[in-house]
Coordinates of C-alpha atoms and ligand atoms in Angstrom, one line a residue:
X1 CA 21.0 8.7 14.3
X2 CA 20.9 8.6 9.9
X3 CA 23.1 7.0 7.9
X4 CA 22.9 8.4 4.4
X5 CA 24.1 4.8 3.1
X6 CA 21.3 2.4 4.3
X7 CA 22.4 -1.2 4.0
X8 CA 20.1 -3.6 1.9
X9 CA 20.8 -7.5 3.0
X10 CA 19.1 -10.5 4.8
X11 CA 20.7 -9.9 7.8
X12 CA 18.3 -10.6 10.3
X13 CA 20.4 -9.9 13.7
X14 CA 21.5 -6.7 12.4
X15 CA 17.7 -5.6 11.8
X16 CA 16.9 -6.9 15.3
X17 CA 19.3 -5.1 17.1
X18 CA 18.2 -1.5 15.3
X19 CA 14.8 -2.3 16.2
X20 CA 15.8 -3.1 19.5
X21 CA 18.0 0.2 19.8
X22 CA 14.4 1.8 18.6
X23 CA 16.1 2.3 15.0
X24 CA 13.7 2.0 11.3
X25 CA 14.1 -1.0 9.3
X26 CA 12.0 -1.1 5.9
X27 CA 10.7 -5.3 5.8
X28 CA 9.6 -6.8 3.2
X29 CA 5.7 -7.8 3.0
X30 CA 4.1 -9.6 0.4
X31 CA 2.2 -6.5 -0.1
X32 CA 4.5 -3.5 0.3
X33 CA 7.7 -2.9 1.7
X34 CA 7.0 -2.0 5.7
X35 CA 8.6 1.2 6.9
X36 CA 9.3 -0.4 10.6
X37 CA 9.5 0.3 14.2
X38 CA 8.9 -1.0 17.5
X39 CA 5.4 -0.6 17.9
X40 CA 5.2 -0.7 21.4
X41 CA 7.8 2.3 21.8
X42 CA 6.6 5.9 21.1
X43 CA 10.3 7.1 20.8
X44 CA 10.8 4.6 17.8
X45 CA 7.2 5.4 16.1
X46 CA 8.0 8.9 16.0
X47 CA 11.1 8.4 13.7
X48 CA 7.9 6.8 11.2
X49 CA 6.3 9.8 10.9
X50 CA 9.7 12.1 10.9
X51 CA 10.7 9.9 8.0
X52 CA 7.6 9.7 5.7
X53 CA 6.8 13.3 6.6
X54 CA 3.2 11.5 7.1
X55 CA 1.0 13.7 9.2
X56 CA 0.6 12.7 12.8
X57 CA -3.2 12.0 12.6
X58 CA -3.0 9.1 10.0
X59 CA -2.7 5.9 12.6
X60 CA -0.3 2.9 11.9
X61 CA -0.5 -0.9 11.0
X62 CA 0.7 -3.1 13.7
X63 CA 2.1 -6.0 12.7
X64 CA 2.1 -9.7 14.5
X65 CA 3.0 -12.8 14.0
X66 CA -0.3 -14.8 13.9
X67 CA -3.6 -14.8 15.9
X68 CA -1.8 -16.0 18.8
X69 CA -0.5 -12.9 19.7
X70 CA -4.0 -10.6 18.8
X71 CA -5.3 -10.9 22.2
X72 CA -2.2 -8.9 23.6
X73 CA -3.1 -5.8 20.9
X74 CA -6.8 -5.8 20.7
X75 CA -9.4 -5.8 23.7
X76 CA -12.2 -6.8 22.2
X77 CA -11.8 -9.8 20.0
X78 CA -15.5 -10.2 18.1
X79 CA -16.0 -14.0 17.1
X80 CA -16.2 -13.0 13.2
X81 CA -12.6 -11.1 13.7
X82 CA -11.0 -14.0 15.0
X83 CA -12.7 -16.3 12.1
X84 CA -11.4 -13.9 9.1
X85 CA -7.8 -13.8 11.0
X86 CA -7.8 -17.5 11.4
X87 CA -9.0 -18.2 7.7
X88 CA -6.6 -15.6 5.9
X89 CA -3.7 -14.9 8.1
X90 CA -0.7 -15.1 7.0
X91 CA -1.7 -12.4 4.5
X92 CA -3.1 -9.2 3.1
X93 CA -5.7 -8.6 5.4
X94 CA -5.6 -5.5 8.3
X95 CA -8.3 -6.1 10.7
X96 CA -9.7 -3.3 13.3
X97 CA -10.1 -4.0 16.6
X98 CA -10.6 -1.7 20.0
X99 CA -7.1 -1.3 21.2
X100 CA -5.4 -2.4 24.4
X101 CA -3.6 0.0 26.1
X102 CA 0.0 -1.4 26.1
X103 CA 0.0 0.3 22.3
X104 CA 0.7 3.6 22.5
X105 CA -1.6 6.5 21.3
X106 CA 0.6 7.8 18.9
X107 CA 1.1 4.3 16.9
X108 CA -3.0 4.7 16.9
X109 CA -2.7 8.3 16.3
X110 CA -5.1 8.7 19.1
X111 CA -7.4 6.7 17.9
X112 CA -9.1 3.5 20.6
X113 CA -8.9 1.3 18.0
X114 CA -6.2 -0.4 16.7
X115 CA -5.0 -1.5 13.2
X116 CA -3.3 -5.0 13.0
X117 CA -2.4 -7.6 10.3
X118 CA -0.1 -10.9 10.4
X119 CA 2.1 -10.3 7.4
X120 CA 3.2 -13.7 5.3
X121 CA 6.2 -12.9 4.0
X122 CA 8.8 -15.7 5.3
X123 CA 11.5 -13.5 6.1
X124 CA 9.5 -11.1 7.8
X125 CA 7.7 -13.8 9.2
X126 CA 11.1 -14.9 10.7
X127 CA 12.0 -11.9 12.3
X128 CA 8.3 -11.2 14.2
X129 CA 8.9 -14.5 15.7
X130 CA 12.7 -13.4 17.1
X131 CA 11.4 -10.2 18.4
X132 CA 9.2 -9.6 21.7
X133 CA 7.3 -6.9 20.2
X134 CA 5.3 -6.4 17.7
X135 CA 6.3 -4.0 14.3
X136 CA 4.3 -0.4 13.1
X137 CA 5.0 -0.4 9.7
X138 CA 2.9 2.3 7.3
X139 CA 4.3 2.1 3.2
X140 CA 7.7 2.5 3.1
X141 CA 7.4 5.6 0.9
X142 CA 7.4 9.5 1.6
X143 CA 3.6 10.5 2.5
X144 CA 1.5 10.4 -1.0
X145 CA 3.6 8.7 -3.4
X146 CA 3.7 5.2 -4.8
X147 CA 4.6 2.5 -2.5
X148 CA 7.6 0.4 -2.9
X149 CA 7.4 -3.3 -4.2
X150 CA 11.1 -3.9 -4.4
X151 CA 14.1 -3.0 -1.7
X152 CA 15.4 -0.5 -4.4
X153 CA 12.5 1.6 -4.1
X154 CA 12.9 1.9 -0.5
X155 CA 16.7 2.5 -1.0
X156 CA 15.8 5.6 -3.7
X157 CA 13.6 7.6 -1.4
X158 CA 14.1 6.8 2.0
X159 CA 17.8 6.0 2.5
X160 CA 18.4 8.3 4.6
X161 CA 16.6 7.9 6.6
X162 CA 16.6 3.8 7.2
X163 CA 19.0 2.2 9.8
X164 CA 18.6 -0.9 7.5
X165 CA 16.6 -2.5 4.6
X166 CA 15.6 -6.2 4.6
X167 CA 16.1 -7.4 1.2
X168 CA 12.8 -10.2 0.9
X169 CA 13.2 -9.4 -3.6
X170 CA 9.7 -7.7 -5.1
X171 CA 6.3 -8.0 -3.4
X172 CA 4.4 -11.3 -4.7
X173 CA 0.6 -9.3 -4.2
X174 CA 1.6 -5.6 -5.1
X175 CA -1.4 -4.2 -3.2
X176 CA -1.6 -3.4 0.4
X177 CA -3.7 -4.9 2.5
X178 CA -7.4 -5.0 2.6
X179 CA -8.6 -3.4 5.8
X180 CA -11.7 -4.4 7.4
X181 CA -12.9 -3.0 10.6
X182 CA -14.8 -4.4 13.5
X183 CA -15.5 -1.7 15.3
X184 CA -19.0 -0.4 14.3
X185 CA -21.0 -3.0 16.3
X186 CA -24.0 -2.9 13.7
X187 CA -21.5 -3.5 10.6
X188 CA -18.6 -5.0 9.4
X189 CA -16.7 -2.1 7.3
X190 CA -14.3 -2.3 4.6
X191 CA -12.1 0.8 4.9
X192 CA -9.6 -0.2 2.0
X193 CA -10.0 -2.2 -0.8
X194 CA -6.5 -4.8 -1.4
X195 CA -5.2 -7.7 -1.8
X196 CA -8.4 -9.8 -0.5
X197 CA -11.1 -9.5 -2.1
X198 CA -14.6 -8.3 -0.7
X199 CA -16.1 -11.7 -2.1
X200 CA -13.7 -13.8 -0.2
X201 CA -14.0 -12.0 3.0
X202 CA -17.9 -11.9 2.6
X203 CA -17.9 -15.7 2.1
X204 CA -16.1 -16.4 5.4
X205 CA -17.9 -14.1 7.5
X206 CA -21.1 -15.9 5.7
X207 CA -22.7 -11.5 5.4
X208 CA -21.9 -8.6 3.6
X209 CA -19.1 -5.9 4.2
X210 CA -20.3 -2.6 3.9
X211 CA -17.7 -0.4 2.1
X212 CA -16.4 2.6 3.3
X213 CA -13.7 3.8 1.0
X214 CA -14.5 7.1 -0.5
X215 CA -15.0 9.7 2.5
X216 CA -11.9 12.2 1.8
X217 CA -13.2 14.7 4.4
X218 CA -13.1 13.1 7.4
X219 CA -10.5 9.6 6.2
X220 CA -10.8 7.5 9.1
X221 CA -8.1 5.5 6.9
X222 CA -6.1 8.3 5.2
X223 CA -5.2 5.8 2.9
X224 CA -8.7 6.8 1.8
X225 CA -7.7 10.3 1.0
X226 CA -8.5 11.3 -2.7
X227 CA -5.1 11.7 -3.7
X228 CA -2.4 8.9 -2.3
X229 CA -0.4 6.5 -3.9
X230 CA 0.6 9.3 -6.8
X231 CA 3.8 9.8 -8.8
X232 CA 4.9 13.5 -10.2
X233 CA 4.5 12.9 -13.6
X234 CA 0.8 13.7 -14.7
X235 CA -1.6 10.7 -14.4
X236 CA -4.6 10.6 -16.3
X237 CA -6.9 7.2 -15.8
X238 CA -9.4 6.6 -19.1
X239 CA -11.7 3.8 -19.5
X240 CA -10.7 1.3 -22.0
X241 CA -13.5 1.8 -24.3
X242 CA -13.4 5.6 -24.6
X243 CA -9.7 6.6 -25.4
X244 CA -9.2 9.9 -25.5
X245 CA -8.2 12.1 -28.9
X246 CA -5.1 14.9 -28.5
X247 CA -7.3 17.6 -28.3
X248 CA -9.1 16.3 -25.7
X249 CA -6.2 14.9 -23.4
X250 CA -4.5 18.5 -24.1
X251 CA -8.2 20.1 -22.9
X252 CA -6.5 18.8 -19.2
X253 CA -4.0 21.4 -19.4
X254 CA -1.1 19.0 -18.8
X255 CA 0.4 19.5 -22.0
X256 CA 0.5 23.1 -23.1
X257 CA 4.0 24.0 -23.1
X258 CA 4.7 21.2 -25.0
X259 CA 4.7 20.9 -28.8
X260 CA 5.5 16.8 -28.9
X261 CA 4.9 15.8 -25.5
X262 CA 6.5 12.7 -24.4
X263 CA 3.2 10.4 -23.7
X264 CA 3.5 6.9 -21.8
X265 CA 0.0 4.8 -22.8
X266 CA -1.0 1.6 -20.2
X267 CA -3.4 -0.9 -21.2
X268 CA -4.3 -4.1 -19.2
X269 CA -3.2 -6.4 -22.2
X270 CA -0.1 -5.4 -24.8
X271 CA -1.2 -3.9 -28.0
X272 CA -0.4 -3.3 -31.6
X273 CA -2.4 -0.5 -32.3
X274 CA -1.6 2.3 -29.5
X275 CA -3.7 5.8 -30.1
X276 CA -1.2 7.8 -32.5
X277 CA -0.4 10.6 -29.4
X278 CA 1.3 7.8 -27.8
X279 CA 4.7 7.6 -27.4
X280 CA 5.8 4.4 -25.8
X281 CA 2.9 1.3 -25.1
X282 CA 2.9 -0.3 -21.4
X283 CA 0.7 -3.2 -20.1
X284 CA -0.1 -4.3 -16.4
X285 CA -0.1 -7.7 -17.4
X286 CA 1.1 -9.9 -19.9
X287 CA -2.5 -11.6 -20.9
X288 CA -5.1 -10.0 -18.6
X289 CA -4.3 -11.4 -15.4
X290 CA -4.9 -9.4 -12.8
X291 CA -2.6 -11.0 -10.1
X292 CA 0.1 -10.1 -12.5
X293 CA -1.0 -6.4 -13.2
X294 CA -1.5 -6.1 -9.1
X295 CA 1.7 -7.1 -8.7
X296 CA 3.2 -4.6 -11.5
X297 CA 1.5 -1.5 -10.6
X298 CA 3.1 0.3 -8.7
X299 CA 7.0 -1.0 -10.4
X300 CA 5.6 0.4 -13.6
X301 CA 4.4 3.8 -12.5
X302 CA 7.1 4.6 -10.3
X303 CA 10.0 3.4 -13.5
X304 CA 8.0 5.6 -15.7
X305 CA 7.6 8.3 -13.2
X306 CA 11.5 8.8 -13.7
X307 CA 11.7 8.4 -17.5
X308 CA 10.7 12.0 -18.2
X309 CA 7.0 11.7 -19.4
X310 CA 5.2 14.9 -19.7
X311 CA 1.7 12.8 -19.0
X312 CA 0.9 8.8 -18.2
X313 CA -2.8 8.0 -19.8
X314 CA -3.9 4.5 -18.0
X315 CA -6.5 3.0 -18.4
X316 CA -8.6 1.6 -15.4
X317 CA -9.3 -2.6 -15.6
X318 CA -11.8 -4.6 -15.7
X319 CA -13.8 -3.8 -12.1
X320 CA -14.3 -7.5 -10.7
X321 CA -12.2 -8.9 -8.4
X322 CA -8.5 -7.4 -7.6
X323 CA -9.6 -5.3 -10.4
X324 CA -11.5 -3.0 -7.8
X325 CA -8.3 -2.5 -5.1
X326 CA -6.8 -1.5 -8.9
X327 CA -8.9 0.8 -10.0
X328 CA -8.9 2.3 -6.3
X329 CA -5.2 2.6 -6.2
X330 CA -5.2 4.1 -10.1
X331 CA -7.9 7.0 -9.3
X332 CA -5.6 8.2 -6.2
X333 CA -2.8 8.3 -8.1
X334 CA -4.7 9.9 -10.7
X335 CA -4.3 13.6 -11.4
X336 CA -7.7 13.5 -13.5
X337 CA -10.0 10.5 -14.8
Ligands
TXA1 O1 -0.3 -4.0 3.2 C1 -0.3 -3.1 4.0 O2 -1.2 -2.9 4.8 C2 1.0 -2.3 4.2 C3 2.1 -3.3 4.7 C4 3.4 -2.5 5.0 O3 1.7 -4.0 5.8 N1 0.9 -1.2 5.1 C5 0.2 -0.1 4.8 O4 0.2 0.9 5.7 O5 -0.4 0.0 3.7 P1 -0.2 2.4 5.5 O6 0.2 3.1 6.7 O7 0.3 2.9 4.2 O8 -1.8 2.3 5.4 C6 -2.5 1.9 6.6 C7 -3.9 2.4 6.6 C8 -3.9 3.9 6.7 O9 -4.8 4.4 5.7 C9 -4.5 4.1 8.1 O10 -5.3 5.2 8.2 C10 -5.3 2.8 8.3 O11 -4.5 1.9 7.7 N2 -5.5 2.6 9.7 C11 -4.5 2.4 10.6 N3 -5.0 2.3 11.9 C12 -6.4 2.5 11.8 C13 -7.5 2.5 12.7 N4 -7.3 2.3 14.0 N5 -8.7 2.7 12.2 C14 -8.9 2.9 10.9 N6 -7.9 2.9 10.0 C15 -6.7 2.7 10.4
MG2 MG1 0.7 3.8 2.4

């Protein structure tokens, strides 16, 4: 059943008996906010997909406690999977595993492999440890737009269609996880840059990732689709040291019909000297840090997404680092770079 007045709180017996009655409940991550279900239960993952209109062939995230409970999930545990999980759970890491079959093919939209990450938000934290199952939990967001950071952006869009929201305030890393995938025996693949970084992953597993993250015909993670993550207003992503004129950004064809468009301009670092075609001056961080612009990212497009912009220019950061799950994130928002 909806209820067009979704209830934001910390009330963490009231989310576990709508989970338990197979009911939605968005969580707080320190990624994203976690659209959530019962992930043992096809009849509550359906209502996922119902609610994010996200097609049925894009497979969930199944979320655990800790590496205690991986075993129940995956079949095959490979001694380097268990080493990442032990080193960097609780956190933004998704690791890929061969599946065991008490998860239902639609959470794994099919798929014999299964997604699954320990999440380390304290709150959520809490409740995985009340519950006897574990949580499928994509973006709390409709299918292709930007993911929510704070329990208001799940309230704007999804409502609805929520039996609850779990109120944990905004999303300390910004940035979903980074997903890594053990399933290729010859390789260790990195399907999505994000909140890890390859060099911290690479140094733990003591080899290189090889990184898959840019195959939009065939996304085995559909996060990997070329355009995800987007808001309505146009996006345009430039590189810092080649700024576009007016004639050129109006050569995109965003901004024929109007005469003095309404142009939001995002730089890494605050500035004095914004081109002249720019209306109003954004930055992702306050002095560079990149932390700090992850964490902002998707706040600030999604505010300025509703302040009536006929075009965002962005530019991309500085590709080191988080800089890279950034960039990734800007270009599939992007409606042109
Ligand atoms: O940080 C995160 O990972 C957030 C929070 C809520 O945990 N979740 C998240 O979920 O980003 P979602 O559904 O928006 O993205 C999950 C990605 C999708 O692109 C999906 O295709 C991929 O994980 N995925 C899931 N299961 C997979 C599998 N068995 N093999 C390959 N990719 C998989
Ligand atoms: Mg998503």
């Amino acid at each position: 059943m909806q209820n067009d007045t979704a209830t934001i709180g910390r009330d963490l017996e009231f989310a576990i008996e709508k989970l338990e009655a197979n009911g939605l409940v968005a969580i707080p991550t320190e990624t994203v906010y976690g659209l959530a279900a019962n992930a043992l239960e096809a009849e509550a993952v359906v209502k996922i997909f119902e609610a994010k209109k996200r097609p049925s062939f894009d497979p969930l995230i199944v979320h655990i406690k800790g590496t205690e409970d991986l075993a129940k999930y995956a079949k095959v545990i490979p001694d380097q999977a268990g080493r990442l999980a032990q080193a960097l759970w609780p956190g933004p890491l998704t690791i890929v595993l061969p599946k065991h079959s008490i998860i239902p093919d639609l959470t794994t939209s099919g798929l014999d492999s299964v997604a699954i990450r320990s999440p380390r938000h304290s709150l959520t934290r809490q409740l995985l440890g009340m519950l006897d199952f574990p949580l499928a939990a994509p973006s709390a967001n409709p299918f292709g737009y930007l993911s929510p950071t704070r329990p208001e952006h799940v309230a704007d869009q999804l409502a609805g269609e929520v039996d609850y929201i779990l109120d944990g305030g905004p999303c300390e890393v910004g940035l979903e996880s980074t997903i890594i995938s053990f399933i290729d025996p010859g390789k260790i693949e990195m399907l999505r840059a994000g909140g890890y970084v390859r060099e911290e992953i690479e140094e733990i597993l003591g080899t290189q990732l090889s990184v898959r993250t840019h195959s939009s015909s065939n996304p085995s993670a559909p996060g990997m689709l070329a355009q995800h993550y987007a808001p309505r207003t146009p996006l345009l992503i430039v590189d810092a040291d080649e700024v576009p004129d007016m004639n050129t950004l109006r050569s995109f064809g965003f901004l024929e019909k109007s005469k003095n468009p309404k142009i939001a301009y995002i730089k890494l670092i605050p500035t004095q000297n914004p081109p002249e075609w720019a209306t109003d001056a954004f930055a992702w961080s306050d002095d560079g840090n990149l932390r700090q612009a992850a964490a902002r990212l998707f706040a600030l497009l999604r505010t300025l997404d509703g302040q009536n912009y006929d075009l965002i220019v962005a530019e991309r950061v500085p590709p080191r680092g988080l800089g890279l799950a950034i960039n990734d994130r800007l270009s599939r928002a992007a409606h042109q770079s």
